[in-house]
């Protein structure tokens, strides 16, 4: 495991046409945030949407639901370790779980392009069934639309997940505080670099496979081991660990410090990032859980994660500090430090 | 109001390439049914999906939720009477309401194409906010993805609706029985022909406007006036009245008879259909409620619908019969009859 340093620009800087949607608007970075702030919230903003979370907690009868929706537009549709269907099930399940919900139900909306191979569709649908079964959730409603050749890119999938909120477990982006410890459940950057390696035709000694996984078992273990000690949970997907930590630093009004030497970045991921001029801190993960934990519960949380194969490499990567509130700072291996800001636009488009 | 007769083929007959997705797979007709039957249900089929309804009723705590999901791919994005956002809110709300649910919450997932005008996006988002407010539902979670120029068609929207099931009101597609009366709340074919008139550049004395509307007030009126007397509710969107009745005839194992002379088809819709060789019975509506009602409650149901502006033209269009089970038959104005079957493929692609 090695970490690399990134000082160059992101691959797609914001363009100057401010009247049209740009790729950077889908980045999960500053342009995404601006699109939401300027074009969605002024009209649709309410108690739920204004929290800018991965989903919402809403009352229904005398219970509380956790609801999350996500559209998947990954290109290519199939890649080492998974396909668009794996992401569509895991991604939404994980968002529900990170908000403290027990995922129960999923809906799936397909936009298919005329000419899509039915073999590809079959493999994707089979994967979704398998992933849903494995996670113990039910696909309860679906919809299929078809658009003409050239009007979509093979297929897009939207999934919406519904879960029940545990009454005693309330992780949230605004709950981090000084002294908390930042944990990750495993190696960083595998999903994004698996996609990029396919797109760019990169060959390594071993193929980089996506880490796509259902994270609900890890959440259950954490809940059992350190319930109230868990301040925040997040699956750092689009925008990677750096973007997730920036959002939490802002929501909690705290600073964050990352130790470069502690970041679990596999050698192939580091090599691929170096080759393509990318920073692994911004690369999407689809099977990594990040937890911000009260210091007295950090050891118990780590031990709990490590009892599960998906958390075997869990480790501490940093801490919450009172210095530089709202900023994430990386302590580099050579003793320096640099601010890890939100990127303006896209490092990796169409990654999920 | 006049009705026209249609004997020609649908505009897009099934092609012979059976290994790829075809436009007809999105038609809401026989090819759609075959796609679901052959490629989705064998893998994903469970108690909920196998009912092939517009959504699902699922237990949560001690209550029951109604959940429905729908993707919108209409082209053009804006049309007389509405835009893709109007459909995305009303369409999903209406599906929840037709299953007996009180719609409470909506999620929205956007796939935006690079280069989309932000003015168009703003108008669509504003419309969605307005329609949701008017219907008393909250947009609680959203997601935005951007794909490269040429990889989508402006924008696609998925919405998922969540409502609470009324414990005493259970309309369903399998509940129609001999003697029931078939009602519609208003004029047929306006949405589909509004879209087609724009696409084909047709000009009429008056512009055909989409009928897109929130149908929950009509459902509430029906429920109050004829609760247990309501066997089935449906908003006949993609595939029109003909496809909706065929699905119900099959689910209930009954025959259906329609009176051609009674069908409320506006003159401009009939004229546009004639010009384009389309059958108004298969044209999508986005603001029409169809109800199958026990005969003793039909008058009360009609009166209730007519108290609301959206139901002012409500009328009886046919009845449920024991003859020809699973078939819908049209009694023509000149005294003949013809079977109104499901179309194989698409009459009107990209209509919603």
CSV table of C-alpha atoms in Angstrom, one decimal, chain A residues 15 17-27 32 35-36 38-40 43-44 46-49 53-56 58-63 65 67-73 75 104-105 107-119 121-122 125-130 133 138-153 156 158-160 162-164 199 238 346 349-350 352, chain B residues 15 17-27 32 35-36 38-40 43-44 46-49 53-56 58-63 65 67-73 75 104-105 107-119 121-122 125-130 133 138-153 156 158-160 162-164 199 238 346 349-350 352:
chain,number,residue,atom,x,y,z
A,15,UNK,CA,-16.1,25.6,-18.7
A,17,UNK,CA,-20.7,28.4,-20.7
A,18,UNK,CA,-22.8,29.2,-17.6
A,19,UNK,CA,-26.1,28.7,-19.4
A,20,UNK,CA,-25.8,25.0,-20.0
A,21,UNK,CA,-25.3,21.8,-18.0
A,22,UNK,CA,-21.7,20.8,-18.0
A,23,UNK,CA,-20.1,17.5,-17.1
A,24,UNK,CA,-18.6,19.0,-13.9
A,25,UNK,CA,-22.2,19.5,-12.7
A,26,UNK,CA,-22.3,15.7,-12.1
A,27,UNK,CA,-19.0,15.5,-10.3
A,32,UNK,CA,-22.5,19.8,-8.3
A,35,UNK,CA,-26.1,23.3,-9.4
A,36,UNK,CA,-28.1,22.0,-6.4
A,38,UNK,CA,-28.7,27.6,-7.5
A,39,UNK,CA,-31.1,25.5,-9.5
A,40,UNK,CA,-32.8,23.0,-7.2
A,43,UNK,CA,-37.5,26.1,-5.7
A,44,UNK,CA,-37.7,22.7,-4.1
A,46,UNK,CA,-37.7,22.1,2.2
A,47,UNK,CA,-36.7,20.6,5.5
A,48,UNK,CA,-35.6,17.4,3.9
A,49,UNK,CA,-33.8,18.4,0.7
A,53,UNK,CA,-27.9,14.3,2.8
A,54,UNK,CA,-27.8,11.1,0.8
A,55,UNK,CA,-31.5,10.6,1.6
A,56,UNK,CA,-34.2,11.6,4.0
A,58,UNK,CA,-39.5,11.0,7.1
A,59,UNK,CA,-42.3,10.1,9.5
A,60,UNK,CA,-44.9,7.5,8.4
A,61,UNK,CA,-47.5,6.5,10.9
A,62,UNK,CA,-45.7,6.2,14.2
A,63,UNK,CA,-42.4,5.1,12.5
A,65,UNK,CA,-38.6,5.8,7.1
A,67,UNK,CA,-35.5,7.0,1.8
A,68,UNK,CA,-32.7,7.4,-0.7
A,69,UNK,CA,-32.7,7.6,-4.5
A,70,UNK,CA,-29.8,7.3,-6.9
A,71,UNK,CA,-29.4,7.1,-10.7
A,72,UNK,CA,-26.6,5.0,-12.2
A,73,UNK,CA,-25.0,6.0,-15.5
A,75,UNK,CA,-19.7,3.6,-18.5
A,104,UNK,CA,-36.1,-3.3,3.3
A,105,UNK,CA,-37.3,-2.4,-0.1
A,107,UNK,CA,-37.6,0.1,-6.6
A,108,UNK,CA,-35.9,0.0,-10.0
A,109,UNK,CA,-36.5,2.3,-13.0
A,110,UNK,CA,-34.7,1.3,-16.3
A,111,UNK,CA,-34.1,3.6,-19.3
A,112,UNK,CA,-33.0,1.2,-22.1
A,113,UNK,CA,-31.5,2.3,-25.4
A,114,UNK,CA,-32.8,0.7,-28.6
A,115,UNK,CA,-30.2,-1.9,-29.7
A,116,UNK,CA,-29.0,-2.8,-26.2
A,117,UNK,CA,-28.0,-6.5,-26.2
A,118,UNK,CA,-30.6,-8.5,-24.3
A,119,UNK,CA,-27.7,-10.6,-23.0
A,121,UNK,CA,-29.7,-6.7,-19.8
A,122,UNK,CA,-30.1,-10.3,-18.6
A,125,UNK,CA,-31.0,-8.0,-14.0
A,126,UNK,CA,-29.6,-11.3,-12.7
A,127,UNK,CA,-26.9,-9.4,-10.8
A,128,UNK,CA,-29.5,-7.2,-9.3
A,129,UNK,CA,-31.6,-10.1,-8.1
A,130,UNK,CA,-28.6,-11.8,-6.6
A,133,UNK,CA,-31.3,-11.5,-2.2
A,138,UNK,CA,-37.0,-7.0,-1.9
A,139,UNK,CA,-37.3,-5.4,-5.3
A,140,UNK,CA,-41.0,-4.3,-5.0
A,141,UNK,CA,-41.7,-2.1,-8.1
A,142,UNK,CA,-40.1,-1.5,-11.4
A,143,UNK,CA,-40.5,0.5,-14.6
A,144,UNK,CA,-39.0,0.1,-18.1
A,145,UNK,CA,-38.7,2.8,-20.7
A,146,UNK,CA,-37.0,2.5,-24.1
A,147,UNK,CA,-35.5,5.4,-26.1
A,148,UNK,CA,-34.3,5.4,-29.7
A,149,UNK,CA,-30.8,4.4,-30.7
A,150,UNK,CA,-28.4,7.2,-29.9
A,151,UNK,CA,-30.7,8.8,-27.2
A,152,UNK,CA,-29.1,7.0,-24.2
A,153,UNK,CA,-25.9,5.1,-23.5
A,156,UNK,CA,-29.4,3.9,-17.1
A,158,UNK,CA,-32.5,4.5,-11.0
A,159,UNK,CA,-33.1,2.8,-7.7
A,160,UNK,CA,-34.9,4.1,-4.6
A,162,UNK,CA,-36.7,2.4,1.7
A,163,UNK,CA,-35.7,1.3,5.2
A,164,UNK,CA,-36.9,1.7,8.8
A,199,UNK,CA,-11.7,2.7,-20.2
A,238,UNK,CA,-18.6,9.8,-6.3
A,346,UNK,CA,-15.0,16.2,-12.6
A,349,UNK,CA,-17.1,11.3,-15.1
A,350,UNK,CA,-19.6,8.4,-15.4
A,352,UNK,CA,-21.3,5.3,-11.0
B,15,UNK,CA,-38.7,-6.2,-35.7
B,17,UNK,CA,-33.8,-8.9,-34.1
B,18,UNK,CA,-34.8,-10.8,-31.0
B,19,UNK,CA,-31.4,-10.4,-29.3
B,20,UNK,CA,-31.6,-6.6,-28.8
B,21,UNK,CA,-33.9,-4.1,-27.1
B,22,UNK,CA,-36.4,-2.6,-29.6
B,23,UNK,CA,-38.5,0.5,-29.3
B,24,UNK,CA,-41.6,-1.7,-29.0
B,25,UNK,CA,-40.3,-3.0,-25.7
B,26,UNK,CA,-41.2,0.3,-24.2
B,27,UNK,CA,-44.7,0.5,-25.7
B,32,UNK,CA,-43.4,-4.7,-23.1
B,35,UNK,CA,-39.8,-8.2,-22.0
B,36,UNK,CA,-41.0,-8.2,-18.4
B,38,UNK,CA,-39.0,-13.2,-20.2
B,39,UNK,CA,-36.2,-11.0,-18.9
B,40,UNK,CA,-37.3,-9.5,-15.5
B,43,UNK,CA,-35.0,-13.5,-12.0
B,44,UNK,CA,-36.6,-10.8,-9.9
B,46,UNK,CA,-41.5,-12.1,-6.1
B,47,UNK,CA,-44.9,-11.6,-4.5
B,48,UNK,CA,-44.8,-7.9,-5.3
B,49,UNK,CA,-43.4,-7.7,-8.8
B,53,UNK,CA,-49.2,-3.5,-11.0
B,54,UNK,CA,-48.2,0.1,-11.2
B,55,UNK,CA,-46.6,-0.2,-7.8
B,56,UNK,CA,-46.6,-2.3,-4.7
B,58,UNK,CA,-45.8,-3.3,1.4
B,59,UNK,CA,-45.9,-3.7,5.2
B,60,UNK,CA,-43.9,-1.3,7.2
B,61,UNK,CA,-44.2,-1.4,11.0
B,62,UNK,CA,-48.0,-1.8,11.5
B,63,UNK,CA,-48.9,0.2,8.4
B,65,UNK,CA,-47.1,1.7,2.2
B,67,UNK,CA,-44.8,2.6,-3.5
B,68,UNK,CA,-44.6,3.3,-7.2
B,69,UNK,CA,-41.6,4.2,-9.5
B,70,UNK,CA,-41.6,5.6,-13.0
B,71,UNK,CA,-39.0,7.0,-15.4
B,72,UNK,CA,-39.9,9.8,-17.8
B,73,UNK,CA,-38.3,10.1,-21.2
B,75,UNK,CA,-39.7,14.1,-26.2
B,104,UNK,CA,-47.1,11.8,0.8
B,105,UNK,CA,-43.5,11.8,-0.5
B,107,UNK,CA,-38.0,11.3,-4.7
B,108,UNK,CA,-36.5,12.5,-8.0
B,109,UNK,CA,-33.5,11.3,-9.9
B,110,UNK,CA,-32.3,13.4,-12.8
B,111,UNK,CA,-30.0,12.2,-15.7
B,112,UNK,CA,-28.9,15.4,-17.4
B,113,UNK,CA,-27.2,15.6,-20.8
B,114,UNK,CA,-24.2,17.9,-21.1
B,115,UNK,CA,-25.3,21.0,-23.0
B,116,UNK,CA,-28.9,21.0,-21.7
B,117,UNK,CA,-30.0,24.6,-21.3
B,118,UNK,CA,-30.2,25.6,-17.6
B,119,UNK,CA,-33.3,27.7,-18.5
B,121,UNK,CA,-33.9,22.8,-16.3
B,122,UNK,CA,-35.1,25.7,-14.2
B,125,UNK,CA,-37.7,22.1,-11.7
B,126,UNK,CA,-40.0,25.0,-11.0
B,127,UNK,CA,-42.9,23.0,-12.4
B,128,UNK,CA,-42.1,20.1,-10.2
B,129,UNK,CA,-42.1,22.2,-7.1
B,130,UNK,CA,-45.4,23.8,-8.1
B,133,UNK,CA,-47.0,21.8,-3.6
B,138,UNK,CA,-43.0,16.6,-0.4
B,139,UNK,CA,-40.0,16.0,-2.6
B,140,UNK,CA,-37.7,14.5,0.1
B,141,UNK,CA,-34.7,13.2,-1.8
B,142,UNK,CA,-33.0,13.8,-5.1
B,143,UNK,CA,-30.0,12.8,-7.2
B,144,UNK,CA,-28.4,14.4,-10.2
B,145,UNK,CA,-26.1,12.7,-12.8
B,146,UNK,CA,-24.7,14.3,-15.9
B,147,UNK,CA,-23.7,12.3,-19.0
B,148,UNK,CA,-21.7,13.5,-22.0
B,149,UNK,CA,-23.3,15.3,-25.0
B,150,UNK,CA,-25.0,12.7,-27.2
B,151,UNK,CA,-25.4,10.2,-24.4
B,152,UNK,CA,-28.9,11.2,-23.3
B,153,UNK,CA,-31.7,13.2,-24.8
B,156,UNK,CA,-34.6,11.9,-18.1
B,158,UNK,CA,-37.2,9.1,-12.4
B,159,UNK,CA,-39.7,9.7,-9.6
B,160,UNK,CA,-40.7,7.3,-6.8
B,162,UNK,CA,-44.6,6.8,-1.3
B,163,UNK,CA,-48.1,6.9,0.2
B,164,UNK,CA,-50.0,5.3,3.1
B,199,UNK,CA,-43.5,16.5,-33.1
B,238,UNK,CA,-48.8,4.7,-21.9
B,346,UNK,CA,-45.3,1.1,-30.2
B,349,UNK,CA,-42.8,6.1,-28.6
B,350,UNK,CA,-41.4,8.6,-26.0
B,352,UNK,CA,-44.2,10.0,-21.2
